[in-house]
Tab-separated table of C-alpha atoms and ligand atoms in Angstrom:
chain	number	residue	atom	x	y	z
A	1	MET	CA	60.524	40.091	-8.476
A	2	THR	CA	62.625	41.692	-5.903
A	3	ARG	CA	64.290	45.181	-7.079
A	4	THR	CA	67.606	45.185	-5.350
A	5	HIS	CA	69.955	45.000	-7.890
A	6	ALA	CA	69.690	45.343	-11.945
A	7	ILE	CA	72.707	44.788	-14.423
A	8	VAL	CA	72.937	46.469	-17.937
A	9	ILE	CA	75.306	44.739	-20.226
A	10	GLY	CA	76.711	47.691	-22.716
A	11	ALA	CA	76.909	51.355	-21.727
A	12	SER	CA	75.930	52.855	-25.365
A	13	LEU	CA	72.875	54.744	-26.085
A	14	GLY	CA	70.608	51.681	-25.403
A	15	GLY	CA	72.193	50.568	-22.049
A	16	LEU	CA	72.367	54.293	-20.935
A	17	CYS	CA	68.665	54.734	-21.423
A	18	ALA	CA	67.768	51.259	-19.765
A	19	ALA	CA	69.939	52.324	-16.960
A	20	LYS	CA	68.076	55.546	-16.202
A	21	VAL	CA	64.815	53.773	-16.267
A	22	LEU	CA	65.990	51.161	-13.916
A	23	SER	CA	67.687	53.505	-11.699
A	24	GLU	CA	64.235	54.854	-10.729
A	25	ARG	CA	63.012	51.397	-9.881
A	26	PHE	CA	65.801	49.382	-8.517
A	27	GLU	CA	67.924	50.130	-5.305
A	28	ARG	CA	71.084	49.942	-7.498
A	29	VAL	CA	72.057	49.432	-11.250
A	30	THR	CA	75.466	48.359	-12.621
A	31	LEU	CA	76.444	49.079	-16.143
A	32	PHE	CA	79.189	46.958	-17.688
A	33	GLU	CA	80.941	48.198	-20.727
A	34	ARG	CA	83.942	46.555	-22.225
A	35	ASP	CA	84.957	49.398	-24.218
A	36	ASP	CA	87.013	52.286	-22.974
A	37	LEU	CA	84.789	55.391	-22.187
A	38	PRO	CA	86.243	58.743	-22.849
A	39	ASP	CA	85.712	61.529	-20.507
A	40	GLY	CA	84.359	63.796	-23.376
A	41	PRO	CA	82.510	63.519	-26.691
A	42	ALA	CA	84.670	61.209	-28.595
A	43	ASN	CA	84.564	58.119	-31.009
A	44	ARG	CA	84.767	54.827	-29.335
A	45	ALA	CA	86.216	51.721	-30.931
A	46	ALA	CA	83.237	49.403	-30.045
A	47	VAL	CA	80.708	51.952	-31.629
A	48	PRO	CA	82.202	52.177	-35.127
A	49	GLN	CA	79.046	53.640	-36.516
A	50	GLY	CA	79.430	56.721	-34.346
A	51	ARG	CA	82.117	58.191	-36.867
A	52	HIS	CA	79.258	58.229	-39.636
A	53	VAL	CA	76.611	60.766	-39.806
A	54	HIS	CA	73.770	60.315	-37.264
A	55	LEU	CA	70.455	62.112	-37.673
A	56	LEU	CA	68.483	62.539	-34.407
A	57	MET	CA	64.759	62.300	-35.274
A	58	ALA	CA	62.384	64.988	-33.578
A	59	ARG	CA	60.383	62.409	-31.727
A	60	GLY	CA	64.058	60.846	-30.347
A	61	ALA	CA	65.148	64.452	-29.133
A	62	LYS	CA	61.522	64.627	-27.322
A	63	GLU	CA	61.830	61.073	-25.961
A	64	PHE	CA	65.560	61.662	-24.693
A	65	GLU	CA	64.657	64.995	-23.075
A	66	SER	CA	61.791	63.383	-21.171
A	67	LEU	CA	64.142	60.671	-19.908
A	68	PHE	CA	66.855	63.394	-19.132
A	69	PRO	CA	65.526	66.635	-18.503
A	70	GLY	CA	67.595	69.682	-19.605
A	71	LEU	CA	69.602	67.574	-22.306
A	72	LEU	CA	68.565	69.517	-24.952
A	73	GLU	CA	69.124	72.951	-23.544
A	74	ASP	CA	72.524	71.365	-22.547
A	75	MET	CA	73.397	70.324	-26.199
A	76	VAL	CA	72.246	73.801	-27.555
A	77	ALA	CA	74.683	75.431	-25.031
A	78	ALA	CA	77.478	73.222	-26.070
A	79	GLY	CA	77.017	74.128	-29.668
A	80	VAL	CA	74.659	71.518	-31.197
A	81	PRO	CA	72.820	73.124	-33.919
A	82	ILE	CA	69.343	73.540	-33.421
A	83	LEU	CA	66.723	73.887	-36.548
A	84	GLU	CA	63.896	75.795	-35.570
A	85	ASN	CA	62.978	77.047	-38.924
A	86	ARG	CA	63.408	73.777	-40.949
A	87	PRO	CA	62.233	75.261	-44.341
A	88	ASP	CA	65.385	77.417	-44.319
A	89	CYS	CA	67.743	74.961	-43.049
A	90	ILE	CA	67.114	71.536	-44.662
A	91	HIS	CA	67.635	69.934	-48.054
A	92	PHE	CA	65.889	66.647	-48.017
A	93	GLY	CA	65.623	64.154	-50.896
A	94	ALA	CA	64.086	60.761	-50.421
A	95	ALA	CA	63.977	57.949	-53.118
A	96	GLY	CA	64.510	60.378	-55.903
A	97	HIS	CA	62.299	63.146	-54.815
A	98	VAL	CA	63.384	66.485	-53.395
A	99	LEU	CA	60.654	67.446	-50.906
A	100	GLY	CA	59.114	70.951	-51.167
A	101	THR	CA	60.783	71.861	-47.581
A	102	GLN	CA	61.389	75.517	-49.030
A	103	HIS	CA	57.989	76.360	-48.138
A	104	THR	CA	56.575	77.487	-44.619
A	105	LEU	CA	55.559	74.410	-42.534
A	106	GLN	CA	52.253	75.005	-40.980
A	107	ASP	CA	53.254	73.272	-37.763
A	108	GLU	CA	57.012	73.612	-37.448
A	109	PHE	CA	58.991	71.380	-35.233
A	110	THR	CA	62.398	71.651	-33.855
A	111	ALA	CA	65.299	69.421	-34.723
A	112	TYR	CA	68.691	68.920	-32.941
A	113	VAL	CA	71.770	67.987	-34.705
A	114	PRO	CA	74.267	66.537	-32.161
A	115	SER	CA	77.124	64.222	-33.438
A	116	ARG	CA	76.738	60.559	-32.149
A	117	PRO	CA	79.642	60.703	-29.884
A	118	HIS	CA	78.378	64.116	-28.288
A	119	LEU	CA	74.761	62.748	-27.644
A	120	GLU	CA	76.140	59.445	-26.141
A	121	TRP	CA	78.526	61.724	-23.945
A	122	GLN	CA	75.816	64.098	-22.783
A	123	ILE	CA	73.650	61.197	-21.978
A	124	ARG	CA	76.605	59.155	-20.126
A	125	ARG	CA	77.495	61.989	-17.846
A	126	ARG	CA	73.763	62.367	-16.724
A	127	VAL	CA	73.534	58.596	-16.124
A	128	LEU	CA	77.069	58.467	-14.070
A	129	GLU	CA	75.707	61.461	-11.889
A	130	LEU	CA	72.927	59.009	-10.810
A	131	SER	CA	73.799	58.000	-7.157
A	132	ASN	CA	72.659	54.429	-7.582
A	133	VAL	CA	74.089	53.576	-10.738
A	134	THR	CA	77.893	52.215	-10.994
A	135	LEU	CA	79.888	51.977	-14.180
A	136	VAL	CA	82.130	48.795	-14.497
A	137	ASN	CA	84.589	49.028	-17.309
A	138	ASP	CA	84.650	45.228	-17.886
A	139	SER	CA	83.510	42.624	-20.356
A	140	VAL	CA	80.458	40.253	-19.458
A	141	ASP	CA	81.186	36.712	-20.295
A	142	GLU	CA	77.527	35.726	-20.207
A	143	PRO	CA	74.507	35.596	-18.260
A	144	VAL	CA	73.990	33.103	-15.271
A	145	PHE	CA	70.839	30.921	-15.828
A	146	ASP	CA	69.865	28.527	-12.914
A	147	GLY	CA	67.530	26.354	-14.895
A	148	GLN	CA	64.576	28.468	-14.131
A	149	ARG	CA	65.734	32.166	-14.456
A	150	VAL	CA	68.573	34.511	-15.150
A	151	THR	CA	70.156	35.368	-11.871
A	152	GLY	CA	73.161	37.545	-12.847
A	153	VAL	CA	76.423	37.294	-14.899
A	154	THR	CA	79.732	36.265	-14.919
A	155	VAL	CA	82.550	38.789	-15.458
A	156	GLY	CA	86.063	37.297	-15.803
A	157	GLY	CA	84.812	34.185	-14.147
A	158	THR	CA	83.312	35.801	-11.217
A	159	THR	CA	79.440	35.813	-10.572
A	160	VAL	CA	77.564	39.124	-10.166
A	161	ASP	CA	74.022	38.366	-8.727
A	162	ALA	CA	71.205	40.543	-10.100
A	163	ASP	CA	67.355	40.368	-10.293
A	164	LEU	CA	67.222	41.827	-13.804
A	165	VAL	CA	69.882	41.771	-16.573
A	166	ILE	CA	69.298	43.789	-19.676
A	167	ASP	CA	71.196	42.949	-22.644
A	168	ALA	CA	72.029	46.113	-24.554
A	169	THR	CA	75.144	44.648	-26.487
A	170	GLY	CA	74.053	45.877	-29.766
A	171	ARG	CA	73.653	43.973	-33.268
A	172	GLY	CA	76.319	41.509	-32.224
A	173	THR	CA	74.174	40.174	-29.213
A	174	ARG	CA	74.672	36.731	-28.132
A	175	LEU	CA	71.448	36.421	-26.294
A	176	PRO	CA	69.929	33.948	-29.176
A	177	VAL	CA	72.988	31.533	-28.631
A	178	TRP	CA	72.466	31.786	-24.879
A	179	LEU	CA	68.810	30.953	-25.090
A	180	GLU	CA	69.588	27.988	-27.070
A	181	GLN	CA	72.249	26.767	-24.629
A	182	TRP	CA	69.426	27.085	-21.839
A	183	GLY	CA	67.098	24.983	-23.494
A	184	PHE	CA	65.042	27.697	-25.191
A	185	GLU	CA	64.234	28.439	-28.972
A	186	ARG	CA	66.194	31.282	-30.741
A	187	PRO	CA	64.039	33.926	-32.062
A	188	SER	CA	63.149	33.938	-35.599
A	189	GLU	CA	64.616	36.908	-37.675
A	190	ASP	CA	62.935	39.297	-39.942
A	191	THR	CA	65.753	40.631	-42.165
A	192	VAL	CA	66.386	42.885	-45.345
A	193	GLU	CA	69.405	42.571	-47.226
A	194	VAL	CA	70.231	46.093	-47.885
A	195	GLY	CA	73.876	45.770	-48.670
A	196	ILE	CA	74.739	49.250	-47.542
A	197	GLY	CA	78.230	50.704	-47.564
A	198	TYR	CA	79.275	54.084	-45.781
A	199	ALA	CA	82.135	56.430	-46.308
A	200	THR	CA	82.386	59.314	-44.160
A	201	HIS	CA	84.847	62.493	-44.048
A	202	GLN	CA	84.810	65.235	-41.593
A	203	VAL	CA	84.868	68.691	-43.482
A	204	ARG	CA	85.395	72.180	-42.466
A	205	ILE	CA	83.622	74.464	-44.921
A	206	PRO	CA	83.950	78.419	-44.658
A	207	ASP	CA	80.970	79.944	-42.714
A	208	GLY	CA	78.124	81.811	-44.564
A	209	LEU	CA	78.253	79.942	-47.746
A	210	PHE	CA	74.933	78.335	-47.590
A	211	ALA	CA	72.104	78.372	-45.081
A	212	GLU	CA	71.164	74.669	-44.854
A	213	LYS	CA	72.261	72.964	-41.766
A	214	VAL	CA	70.934	69.531	-42.678
A	215	VAL	CA	71.484	68.138	-46.430
A	216	VAL	CA	70.089	64.798	-47.087
A	217	ALA	CA	69.863	63.220	-50.618
A	218	GLY	CA	68.604	59.637	-50.024
A	219	ALA	CA	69.224	56.868	-52.664
A	220	SER	CA	66.955	55.479	-55.023
A	221	ARG	CA	66.468	52.668	-57.519
A	222	GLU	CA	68.069	54.639	-60.272
A	223	GLN	CA	70.660	56.515	-58.002
A	224	PRO	CA	71.857	53.941	-55.777
A	225	VAL	CA	74.257	56.099	-53.728
A	226	GLY	CA	73.233	58.837	-51.593
A	227	LEU	CA	74.901	61.599	-49.420
A	228	GLY	CA	74.058	63.041	-46.049
A	229	MET	CA	75.790	66.338	-44.711
A	230	LEU	CA	75.207	67.556	-41.177
A	231	TYR	CA	76.552	70.546	-39.419
A	232	TYR	CA	77.971	69.525	-35.850
A	233	GLU	CA	78.735	71.007	-32.663
A	234	ASP	CA	82.490	71.365	-33.361
A	235	GLY	CA	82.040	73.579	-36.370
A	236	ASN	CA	82.784	70.792	-38.768
A	237	TRP	CA	80.376	68.892	-41.184
A	238	GLY	CA	79.725	65.082	-41.273
A	239	LEU	CA	79.811	64.154	-44.825
A	240	THR	CA	78.630	60.634	-45.362
A	241	THR	CA	78.264	59.056	-48.761
A	242	PHE	CA	76.526	55.724	-48.983
A	243	GLY	CA	75.791	53.052	-51.567
A	244	ILE	CA	72.761	50.448	-51.269
A	245	ALA	CA	72.201	47.159	-52.859
A	246	LYS	CA	76.026	46.596	-52.573
A	247	VAL	CA	76.993	49.747	-54.788
A	248	PRO	CA	80.127	51.175	-53.018
A	249	PRO	CA	80.183	54.838	-52.239
A	250	PRO	CA	82.848	57.003	-53.176
A	251	ASN	CA	86.021	56.347	-51.145
A	252	ASP	CA	87.632	59.855	-51.143
A	253	PHE	CA	86.918	63.397	-50.844
A	254	ALA	CA	87.172	64.071	-54.736
A	255	GLY	CA	84.693	61.357	-55.341
A	256	MET	CA	82.422	62.480	-52.527
A	257	CYS	CA	82.549	66.108	-54.154
A	258	ALA	CA	81.816	64.601	-57.619
A	259	LEU	CA	78.642	62.820	-56.216
A	260	ALA	CA	77.632	66.043	-54.541
A	261	ASP	CA	77.786	67.692	-57.998
A	262	GLU	CA	75.326	65.256	-59.462
A	263	ILE	CA	72.708	65.063	-56.397
A	264	LEU	CA	72.879	68.019	-54.260
A	265	PRO	CA	71.654	71.724	-55.218
A	266	PRO	CA	74.501	73.400	-57.145
A	267	HIS	CA	75.214	75.912	-54.312
A	268	VAL	CA	75.824	73.278	-51.720
A	269	ALA	CA	77.905	71.328	-54.056
A	270	ALA	CA	79.969	74.325	-54.814
A	271	ALA	CA	80.642	75.176	-51.139
A	272	LEU	CA	81.706	71.548	-50.326
A	273	ARG	CA	84.354	72.080	-53.091
A	274	LEU	CA	85.654	75.041	-51.023
A	275	GLY	CA	85.868	72.638	-47.872
A	276	GLU	CA	88.828	71.321	-46.313
A	277	PRO	CA	88.746	67.543	-45.574
A	278	ILE	CA	89.948	66.551	-42.049
A	279	GLY	CA	91.683	63.249	-40.948
A	280	GLU	CA	90.980	59.965	-42.930
A	281	VAL	CA	87.943	58.629	-44.463
A	282	ALA	CA	85.916	56.193	-42.240
A	283	PHE	CA	84.327	53.112	-43.856
A	284	HIS	CA	81.453	50.891	-42.459
A	285	LYS	CA	79.456	48.079	-43.999
A	286	TYR	CA	75.800	47.165	-43.022
A	287	PRO	CA	74.931	44.328	-44.890
A	288	THR	CA	71.381	43.436	-43.171
A	289	SER	CA	68.486	45.021	-41.510
A	290	ARG	CA	67.565	42.651	-38.783
A	291	TRP	CA	64.746	42.172	-36.276
A	292	ARG	CA	64.841	39.459	-33.634
A	293	ARG	CA	61.427	38.518	-32.973
A	294	TYR	CA	61.504	37.993	-29.296
A	295	ASP	CA	57.729	38.809	-29.259
A	296	LYS	CA	56.902	35.648	-31.051
A	297	LEU	CA	58.741	33.147	-28.480
A	298	ASP	CA	56.250	31.181	-26.530
A	299	ARG	CA	59.026	30.576	-23.863
A	300	PHE	CA	61.278	33.194	-22.624
A	301	PRO	CA	63.266	33.080	-19.180
A	302	GLU	CA	62.501	35.649	-16.564
A	303	GLY	CA	65.147	37.953	-15.431
A	304	ILE	CA	66.670	39.245	-18.554
A	305	LEU	CA	65.536	41.538	-21.337
A	306	PRO	CA	66.708	42.461	-24.637
A	307	PHE	CA	67.104	46.107	-25.489
A	308	GLY	CA	68.051	48.659	-28.317
A	309	ASP	CA	69.889	47.339	-31.430
A	310	ALA	CA	70.111	43.914	-29.659
A	311	VAL	CA	66.247	43.530	-30.587
A	312	ALA	CA	66.093	45.421	-33.924
A	313	SER	CA	68.578	47.592	-36.201
A	314	PHE	CA	67.154	49.525	-38.749
A	315	ASN	CA	68.416	50.635	-42.188
A	316	PRO	CA	70.754	53.298	-40.880
A	317	THR	CA	70.271	55.510	-43.998
A	318	PHE	CA	66.667	56.228	-42.502
A	319	GLY	CA	68.163	57.495	-39.414
A	320	GLN	CA	65.701	55.820	-36.702
A	321	GLY	CA	67.830	53.404	-34.469
A	322	MET	CA	68.435	55.871	-31.660
A	323	THR	CA	64.905	57.164	-31.759
A	324	MET	CA	63.448	53.493	-31.777
A	325	THR	CA	65.910	52.747	-28.697
A	326	SER	CA	64.504	55.900	-27.042
A	327	LEU	CA	60.822	54.553	-27.483
A	328	GLN	CA	62.070	51.011	-25.729
A	329	ALA	CA	62.951	53.113	-22.734
A	330	GLY	CA	59.585	54.072	-22.190
A	331	HIS	CA	58.117	50.327	-22.967
A	332	LEU	CA	60.707	49.323	-20.123
A	333	ARG	CA	59.326	51.930	-17.704
A	334	ARG	CA	55.573	50.986	-18.261
A	335	ALA	CA	56.470	47.205	-18.276
A	336	LEU	CA	58.321	47.430	-15.036
A	337	ASP	CA	55.428	49.384	-13.561
A	338	ASP	CA	52.650	46.954	-14.768
A	339	PRO	CA	54.589	43.594	-15.845
A	340	GLY	CA	51.344	41.623	-16.244
A	341	GLU	CA	52.152	38.012	-16.106
A	342	SER	CA	55.651	38.181	-17.601
A	343	LEU	CA	57.871	41.098	-17.738
A	344	ALA	CA	59.500	39.889	-20.816
A	345	ALA	CA	56.237	39.243	-22.863
A	346	THR	CA	54.913	42.814	-21.886
A	347	PHE	CA	58.051	44.432	-22.873
A	348	THR	CA	58.631	42.504	-26.049
A	349	LYS	CA	55.269	42.871	-27.198
A	350	ALA	CA	55.058	46.703	-26.608
A	351	THR	CA	58.435	46.825	-28.589
A	352	LYS	CA	56.909	44.787	-31.405
A	353	LYS	CA	54.010	47.507	-31.447
A	354	THR	CA	56.437	50.339	-32.111
A	355	THR	CA	58.892	48.346	-34.280
A	356	TRP	CA	56.358	46.757	-36.764
A	357	PRO	CA	55.092	50.064	-38.524
A	358	VAL	CA	58.421	51.366	-39.041
A	359	TRP	CA	60.211	48.254	-39.753
A	360	THR	CA	57.549	47.422	-42.312
A	361	MET	CA	57.661	50.932	-44.077
A	362	ASN	CA	61.471	50.505	-44.175
A	363	ALA	CA	61.247	47.337	-45.812
A	364	VAL	CA	58.999	48.477	-48.311
A	365	GLY	CA	61.087	51.369	-49.281
A	366	ASP	CA	64.176	49.168	-49.523
A	367	MET	CA	62.598	46.448	-51.354
A	368	VAL	CA	60.726	48.335	-53.929
A	369	LEU	CA	62.383	51.920	-54.105
A	370	HIS	CA	65.924	50.817	-53.149
A	371	ARG	CA	66.700	47.359	-54.724
A	372	ALA	CA	67.243	45.366	-51.464
A	373	GLU	CA	67.347	41.661	-52.424
A	374	GLY	CA	65.075	38.819	-51.046
A	375	PRO	CA	61.284	37.714	-51.226
A	376	MET	CA	58.770	40.187	-50.158
A	377	PRO	CA	54.965	39.874	-49.613
A	378	TRP	CA	52.944	40.620	-52.699
A	379	TRP	CA	51.596	43.888	-51.356
A	380	TYR	CA	54.893	45.647	-50.935
A	381	ARG	CA	55.086	46.668	-54.533
A	382	PRO	CA	51.752	48.604	-54.735
A	383	VAL	CA	52.371	50.183	-51.684
A	384	GLY	CA	55.696	51.338	-52.617
A	385	SER	CA	54.446	52.646	-56.053
A	386	LEU	CA	51.734	54.634	-54.453
A	387	PHE	CA	54.381	56.040	-51.896
A	388	ASP	CA	56.694	57.000	-55.025
A	389	GLN	CA	53.462	58.842	-56.259
A	390	PHE	CA	52.916	60.523	-52.921
A	391	LEU	CA	56.687	61.743	-52.643
A	392	GLY	CA	56.529	62.894	-56.445
A	393	ALA	CA	53.332	65.171	-55.248
A	394	ALA	CA	55.257	66.173	-52.180
A	395	GLU	CA	57.865	67.750	-54.316
A	396	THR	CA	55.717	70.708	-54.863
A	397	ASP	CA	52.886	70.311	-52.375
A	398	PRO	CA	54.237	71.727	-49.007
A	399	VAL	CA	51.094	70.201	-47.157
A	400	LEU	CA	52.263	66.484	-48.526
A	401	ALA	CA	55.962	67.293	-47.750
A	402	GLU	CA	55.141	68.516	-44.118
A	403	TRP	CA	52.928	65.423	-43.528
A	404	PHE	CA	56.006	63.149	-44.650
A	405	LEU	CA	58.580	65.136	-42.731
A	406	ARG	CA	56.735	64.810	-39.519
A	407	ARG	CA	56.254	61.053	-40.074
A	408	PHE	CA	59.532	60.494	-41.098
A	409	SER	CA	60.609	62.099	-37.857
A	410	LEU	CA	58.559	59.640	-36.124
A	411	LEU	CA	56.432	62.485	-34.722
A	412	ASP	CA	52.436	62.224	-34.497
A	413	ASN	CA	52.168	58.662	-35.539
A	414	LEU	CA	54.692	55.841	-36.412
A	415	TYR	CA	52.425	54.515	-39.248
A	416	MET	CA	53.417	56.222	-42.593
A	417	VAL	CA	49.877	55.732	-43.837
A	418	PRO	CA	48.472	58.933	-45.349
A	419	SER	CA	44.545	59.566	-44.801
A	420	ALA	CA	42.135	59.179	-47.717
A	421	LYS	CA	42.115	63.041	-47.808
A	422	LEU	CA	45.772	63.184	-48.386
A	423	VAL	CA	45.381	60.322	-50.946
A	424	GLY	CA	42.879	62.191	-52.618
A	425	ARG	CA	44.959	65.376	-52.469
A	426	THR	CA	47.956	63.618	-53.937
A	427	VAL	CA	45.967	62.168	-56.860
A	428	ARG	CA	44.476	65.827	-57.725
A	429	HIS	CA	48.082	67.229	-57.499
A	430	ASN	CA	49.608	64.674	-59.592
A	431	MET	CA	46.577	64.913	-62.182
A	432	ARG	CA	47.217	68.800	-62.312
A	433	LEU	CA	51.051	68.537	-62.792
A	434	TRP	CA	50.343	65.531	-65.536
A	435	ALA	CA	47.687	67.905	-67.219
A	436	ALA	CA	50.155	71.038	-67.156
A	437	GLU	CA	53.174	68.696	-68.551
A	438	LYS	CA	50.787	67.409	-71.351
A	439	LYS	CA	49.711	70.976	-72.146
A	440	ALA	CA	53.713	72.071	-72.339
A	441	ARG	CA	54.627	69.321	-74.320
A	442	GLY	CA	51.775	70.034	-76.805
A	443	ARG	CA	53.115	73.401	-76.992
A	444	ARG	CA	56.669	72.527	-77.315
A	445	SER	CA	55.718	70.161	-80.417
A	446	ARG	CA	53.843	72.968	-81.855
A	447	GLU	CA	56.545	75.249	-81.699
A	448	THR	CA	59.074	72.772	-83.271
A	449	VAL	CA	56.796	72.095	-86.158
A	450	ALA	CA	56.119	75.873	-86.495
A	451	SER	CA	60.082	76.733	-86.560
A	452	ALA	CA	60.888	73.475	-88.869
A	453	PRO	CA	62.086	74.679	-92.350
A	454	ALA	CA	59.604	73.815	-94.936
A	455	THR	CA	60.550	70.795	-97.221
A	456	SER	CA	60.032	71.117	-100.884
A	457	ALA	CA	57.958	68.228	-102.559
B	501	FAD	C1	76.521	53.313	-40.091
B	501	FAD	C2	75.341	53.558	-39.029
B	501	FAD	C3	74.569	54.763	-39.270
B	501	FAD	C4	73.534	54.929	-38.127
B	501	FAD	N1	73.027	56.312	-38.234
B	501	FAD	C5	71.828	56.438	-37.576
B	501	FAD	C6	71.276	57.678	-37.499
B	501	FAD	O1	71.336	58.610	-38.324
B	501	FAD	N2	70.328	57.974	-36.681
B	501	FAD	C7	69.950	57.045	-35.814
B	501	FAD	O2	68.946	57.236	-35.052
B	501	FAD	N3	70.367	55.757	-35.513
B	501	FAD	C8	71.514	55.412	-36.447
B	501	FAD	N4	72.314	54.185	-36.264
B	501	FAD	C9	71.994	53.501	-35.187
B	501	FAD	C10	72.376	53.763	-33.725
B	501	FAD	O3	73.833	53.873	-33.821
B	501	FAD	C11	72.030	52.582	-32.710
B	501	FAD	O4	70.734	52.628	-32.989
B	501	FAD	C12	72.365	53.158	-31.409
B	501	FAD	O5	73.818	53.179	-31.392
B	501	FAD	C13	71.834	52.371	-30.303
B	501	FAD	O6	72.592	51.154	-30.220
B	501	FAD	P1	72.670	50.290	-28.884
B	501	FAD	O7	73.127	51.027	-27.618
B	501	FAD	O8	71.632	49.293	-28.845
B	501	FAD	O9	74.066	49.276	-29.340
B	501	FAD	P2	75.487	49.900	-29.860
B	501	FAD	O10	75.535	51.167	-29.893
B	501	FAD	O11	75.944	48.786	-30.738
B	501	FAD	O12	76.163	49.494	-28.218
B	501	FAD	C14	76.510	48.220	-27.797
B	501	FAD	C15	77.610	48.384	-26.635
B	501	FAD	O13	77.498	47.233	-25.907
B	501	FAD	C16	79.007	46.957	-25.581
B	501	FAD	N5	79.104	45.584	-25.104
B	501	FAD	C17	79.205	44.473	-26.182
B	501	FAD	N6	79.248	43.374	-25.666
B	501	FAD	C18	79.601	43.698	-24.381
B	501	FAD	C19	80.046	42.701	-23.186
B	501	FAD	N7	79.949	41.431	-23.366
B	501	FAD	N8	80.312	43.204	-21.970
B	501	FAD	C20	80.070	44.686	-21.809
B	501	FAD	N9	79.919	45.478	-22.913
B	501	FAD	C21	79.479	45.040	-24.166
B	501	FAD	C22	79.640	47.407	-26.759
B	501	FAD	O14	81.005	48.065	-26.453
B	501	FAD	C23	79.027	48.787	-26.932
B	501	FAD	O15	79.383	50.005	-26.218
B	501	FAD	C24	73.137	53.984	-37.209
B	501	FAD	C25	73.791	52.929	-36.991
B	501	FAD	C26	74.905	52.587	-38.057
B	501	FAD	C27	75.490	51.074	-38.143
C-alpha cells in the first residue's frame, strides 16, 4: 500500500486519535466531520453522550498522553481536576458494594476528570495543529469500492481518493451494510441488552462542603438506579443518574436529590441539596452494548478499517469507551508498522485481544449483577457470584479495593481475574467477617433474652 493519503470519517475522539497515528505514517490525512465543530470546549449535536458524565480511566489518560504529549499538563492548567490522592477524593460504589477507598492505597495513581467536550477539544486542537492533517466539515456519503479494495470516499457525489479509509463514525456506523453491498459478509455481533437510560443535570454546589471530586454509586440487582457526580473544569458538577434494565432514572433535580439521599453518603447528599441546577436535564438512551466481530470475518476488503465505537461500544456506566478507543490507536500504529499479510486482519485481531477481557467482564456484571436480558454462557453466574464475594470483601479490605480500582481503571492488566493469593485473601476476609457477624448476632440474641420480662406460668 502506498501511503500518500488517508481519510478518516468522523472527527470525534476515535477519529482524532486515528488521524494522529496516520499523520505520522501518511503524507497527508483528511478528516471528514459532518457536525459543526465548535472553536472551544462545547457540546456537539452529533455527540449527544457528551452532555453526560464521562469518566476518563487512568489508563486512558496515560494512552492519550503518549499520543498527545503535554495533553494532561494542559488540561490541568485549564482547570481539569486532578486526583493525586484518590482515597480522600473518591466515593466509589459498585454493584451494591462501597469500596474501602478511604484507606491509603499502596500504589496510588493519578486520575484526571475532564468533561467529554473539554477532552475532545484539547485533542482536536492538537490534531488540527498537525501540518499534514486537514479537517473538512462535510458528510461522507460512502466509501468507494472498486471490486478489489476501498479506494476512497464520495462526498456530495464527488470522489476523493485515498490509500486507506478509517471508519470512525461511532455506534451508528454503516460499514456492515456497505460490506454486504460489496459482496462480503456482515460481521456477527455480540450484544448485551443493558436497557440503560441516562438523565444529567449540571449543578453548581458551594465550594468546600465536601472533599470528594468523584462520586460514583453504581447500580445493582437490588438497586437498579445509580448515580455519578464529577467535578469539572468549569467549576460545575456533572450529575448523572441512570437506570439499568429499562428502569427509568429520575427526570428532575428533586428526584435526583431524593436518589442521592438513598445511595450517597449523607454529607454528599446534603451538599447536593444546597446545589443550584443549571439549564435543562439532558436524557440519553443506550439500549444495547454492541461488539461487531470484524475479527471473525474470513474476508475483509483492503483499504478500510473500523475504529472506536464503530467496532465496540461498551456499557457507558462502566466508563471505558474512550480508554478502549485510546488502546485501538496503539493497535493501529503497530499494525501500520507491521501489517503482516493483511492490515485489516492484524488490526482487528489486536483490537479483539484488548476488547475481549473488558467486554466479557462487563457482560458478566451486566447479566449477573445488573439484570441485563438475554442468554448467557453457564459460567457467567458462578463468576459473577464470586465477584460479588470479592467486592463484598473489598468494602473493608483496602488491598482488595486497591486491586479492584486499578483493574477497573484498566491499569496493570485488562483481565479482571484475581490471583489465587487474592482469592484466598477474599475467602479468609469474608470468613472473619462472617464469624464476627455470627458472634455479634449471638450476643444480641442473648441480650434480648436477658432483657425480656419474665413470663409467669
Ligand atoms: C451516555 C454515554 C456515556 C458515556 N460515558 C463514558 C465514560 O464515562 N467514559 C468513557 O470512556 N466513555 C464513555 N462513553 C463512550 C464514549 O463517548 C465513546 O467511546 C467515544 O465518544 C468514542 O467514540 P467515537 O469517536 O468512536 O464515536 P462518536 O463519539 O460517536 O463520534 C462519531 C463521529 O462521527 C461523525 N460522523 C458520523 N457519520 C459521519 C459521516 N458520514 N461523515 C462525517 N462524519 C460522520 C459524527 O458526527 C461524530 O462526530 C459514553 C457513551 C455514552 C453513550
